[in-house]
mmCIF file of C-alpha atoms in Angstrom:
data_model
loop_
_atom_site.group_PDB
_atom_site.id
_atom_site.type_symbol
_atom_site.label_atom_id
_atom_site.label_comp_id
_atom_site.label_asym_id
_atom_site.label_seq_id
_atom_site.Cartn_x
_atom_site.Cartn_y
_atom_site.Cartn_z
ATOM 1 C CA UNK A 1 -0.186 -0.012 -0.297
ATOM 2 C CA UNK A 2 1.379 3.323 -1.108
ATOM 3 C CA UNK A 3 1.989 5.759 1.753
ATOM 4 C CA UNK A 4 -0.285 8.953 1.579
ATOM 5 C CA UNK A 5 1.045 12.425 1.652
ATOM 6 C CA UNK A 6 -0.145 12.832 5.302
ATOM 7 C CA UNK A 7 1.859 9.951 6.512
ATOM 8 C CA UNK A 8 5.020 11.290 4.868
ATOM 9 C CA UNK A 9 4.083 14.531 6.370
ATOM 10 C CA UNK A 10 4.151 13.189 9.815
ATOM 11 C CA UNK A 11 7.444 11.340 9.177
ATOM 12 C CA UNK A 12 9.053 14.440 8.151
ATOM 13 C CA UNK A 13 7.719 16.373 11.148
ATOM 14 C CA UNK A 14 8.900 13.956 13.375
ATOM 15 C CA UNK A 15 12.417 14.516 11.732
ATOM 16 C CA UNK A 16 12.599 18.154 11.563
ATOM 17 C CA UNK A 17 10.657 19.565 14.420
ATOM 18 C CA UNK A 18 12.235 20.855 17.458
ATOM 19 C CA UNK A 19 10.828 19.215 20.556
ATOM 20 C CA UNK A 20 11.682 19.885 24.335
ATOM 21 C CA UNK A 21 10.410 17.701 27.035
ATOM 22 C CA UNK A 22 11.047 18.934 30.951
ATOM 23 C CA UNK A 23 10.873 17.069 34.202
ATOM 24 C CA UNK A 24 12.116 17.615 37.642
ATOM 25 C CA UNK A 25 15.667 16.558 36.652
ATOM 26 C CA UNK A 26 16.109 18.556 33.867
ATOM 27 C CA UNK A 27 15.173 18.965 30.218
ATOM 28 C CA UNK A 28 15.633 16.976 26.817
ATOM 29 C CA UNK A 29 16.088 18.373 23.388
ATOM 30 C CA UNK A 30 15.359 16.527 20.502
ATOM 31 C CA UNK A 31 15.897 18.138 16.907
ATOM 32 C CA UNK A 32 16.450 16.195 14.034
ATOM 33 C CA UNK A 33 18.360 13.379 14.697
ATOM 34 C CA UNK A 34 20.290 14.541 17.781
ATOM 35 C CA UNK A 35 19.159 14.247 21.268
ATOM 36 C CA UNK A 36 20.757 16.114 24.467
ATOM 37 C CA UNK A 37 19.857 15.690 27.863
ATOM 38 C CA UNK A 38 20.496 18.541 30.837
ATOM 39 C CA UNK A 39 20.301 18.363 34.209
ATOM 40 C CA UNK A 40 18.643 21.187 35.925
ATOM 41 C CA UNK A 41 21.854 21.492 38.264
ATOM 42 C CA UNK A 42 24.294 21.275 35.648
ATOM 43 C CA UNK A 43 23.063 24.502 33.646
ATOM 44 C CA UNK A 44 25.877 27.148 34.347
ATOM 45 C CA UNK A 45 24.216 30.066 32.407
ATOM 46 C CA UNK A 46 21.472 30.896 30.294
ATOM 47 C CA UNK A 47 21.034 33.608 27.786
ATOM 48 C CA UNK A 48 18.306 34.842 25.834
ATOM 49 C CA UNK A 49 18.373 36.407 22.608
ATOM 50 C CA UNK A 50 16.754 36.678 19.544
ATOM 51 C CA UNK A 51 17.482 35.973 15.569
ATOM 52 C CA UNK A 52 16.523 37.824 12.814
ATOM 53 C CA UNK A 53 14.475 36.035 10.273
ATOM 54 C CA UNK A 54 13.900 38.999 8.166
ATOM 55 C CA UNK A 55 10.063 39.431 8.480
ATOM 56 C CA UNK A 56 9.928 38.564 12.121
ATOM 57 C CA UNK A 57 12.224 37.667 15.123
ATOM 58 C CA UNK A 58 12.798 34.200 16.804
ATOM 59 C CA UNK A 59 13.304 34.530 20.668
ATOM 60 C CA UNK A 60 16.030 31.664 21.673
ATOM 61 C CA UNK A 61 17.259 30.343 24.557
ATOM 62 C CA UNK A 62 20.977 29.297 25.081
ATOM 63 C CA UNK A 63 21.595 26.548 28.007
ATOM 64 C CA UNK A 64 25.321 26.336 28.858
ATOM 65 C CA UNK A 65 26.585 23.575 30.991
ATOM 66 C CA UNK A 66 30.092 22.005 30.833
ATOM 67 C CA UNK A 67 29.075 19.603 27.995
ATOM 68 C CA UNK A 68 28.463 22.596 25.964
ATOM 69 C CA UNK A 69 25.308 24.847 24.554
ATOM 70 C CA UNK A 70 21.914 23.679 24.061
ATOM 71 C CA UNK A 71 19.892 26.261 21.926
ATOM 72 C CA UNK A 72 16.177 26.187 22.156
ATOM 73 C CA UNK A 73 13.777 28.273 19.837
ATOM 74 C CA UNK A 74 10.559 29.897 20.746
ATOM 75 C CA UNK A 75 8.595 27.826 18.110
ATOM 76 C CA UNK A 76 10.116 24.661 19.720
ATOM 77 C CA UNK A 77 7.042 22.042 21.046
ATOM 78 C CA UNK A 78 7.513 22.078 24.742
ATOM 79 C CA UNK A 79 9.359 25.656 24.824
ATOM 80 C CA UNK A 80 6.478 27.410 27.162
ATOM 81 C CA UNK A 81 7.100 24.706 29.534
ATOM 82 C CA UNK A 82 10.639 25.553 29.527
ATOM 83 C CA UNK A 83 9.727 28.866 30.599
ATOM 84 C CA UNK A 84 7.947 27.671 33.746
ATOM 85 C CA UNK A 85 10.481 25.356 34.792
ATOM 86 C CA UNK A 86 13.250 28.189 34.522
ATOM 87 C CA UNK A 87 11.168 30.018 36.882
ATOM 88 C CA UNK A 88 10.574 26.943 39.219
ATOM 89 C CA UNK A 89 14.157 25.556 39.135
ATOM 90 C CA UNK A 90 16.303 28.499 38.463
ATOM 91 C CA UNK A 91 14.063 31.353 39.843
ATOM 92 C CA UNK A 92 14.088 32.894 36.347
ATOM 93 C CA UNK A 93 11.176 35.469 36.230
ATOM 94 C CA UNK A 94 9.819 36.509 32.800
ATOM 95 C CA UNK A 95 10.903 40.062 33.254
ATOM 96 C CA UNK A 96 13.664 39.571 30.750
ATOM 97 C CA UNK A 97 11.312 39.122 27.478
ATOM 98 C CA UNK A 98 11.112 42.976 27.461
ATOM 99 C CA UNK A 99 14.608 43.539 27.308
ATOM 100 C CA UNK A 100 15.030 40.931 24.515
ATOM 101 C CA UNK A 101 11.950 41.435 22.428
ATOM 102 C CA UNK A 102 12.602 45.435 21.889
ATOM 103 C CA UNK A 103 13.780 46.790 19.730
ATOM 104 C CA UNK A 104 12.743 44.665 16.876
ATOM 105 C CA UNK A 105 15.199 42.811 14.586
ATOM 106 C CA UNK A 106 18.143 43.302 16.997
ATOM 107 C CA UNK A 107 19.772 40.135 18.849
ATOM 108 C CA UNK A 108 19.437 41.820 22.240
ATOM 109 C CA UNK A 109 21.565 39.124 23.877
ATOM 110 C CA UNK A 110 20.834 39.072 27.692
ATOM 111 C CA UNK A 111 22.066 36.458 30.305
ATOM 112 C CA UNK A 112 19.222 35.623 32.450
ATOM 113 C CA UNK A 113 20.852 33.103 34.765
ATOM 114 C CA UNK A 114 22.643 33.607 36.836
ATOM 115 C CA UNK A 115 21.334 37.318 37.276
ATOM 116 C CA UNK A 116 24.197 39.745 38.000
ATOM 117 C CA UNK A 117 24.514 40.906 41.525
ATOM 118 C CA UNK A 118 22.501 44.124 42.019
ATOM 119 C CA UNK A 119 24.821 45.478 44.506
#
């Protein structure tokens, strides 16, 4: 039996859609054929920034650990859960979003964890 267009699309989507899953231990990032795991305790820094996609901006998070960097785009499945878990596990509140979002079409690289000491 020939595979339908819908079945082919679903297979393509599974290979090409960025997926992030979170739990109390950390996050799992899947994109294309690569999977990366990161424990909340192993996160050294988190940066937020934007990528200029010509007609829109894409907000991204970059998680740095001793093993490297994991970048998660706002259109990834599970991104909203990552934001919730950032607040619960690392104390990162959503105030950083306005700093990163404006002005438009600028990277606005901002370290959101650990926060700089206010003193």
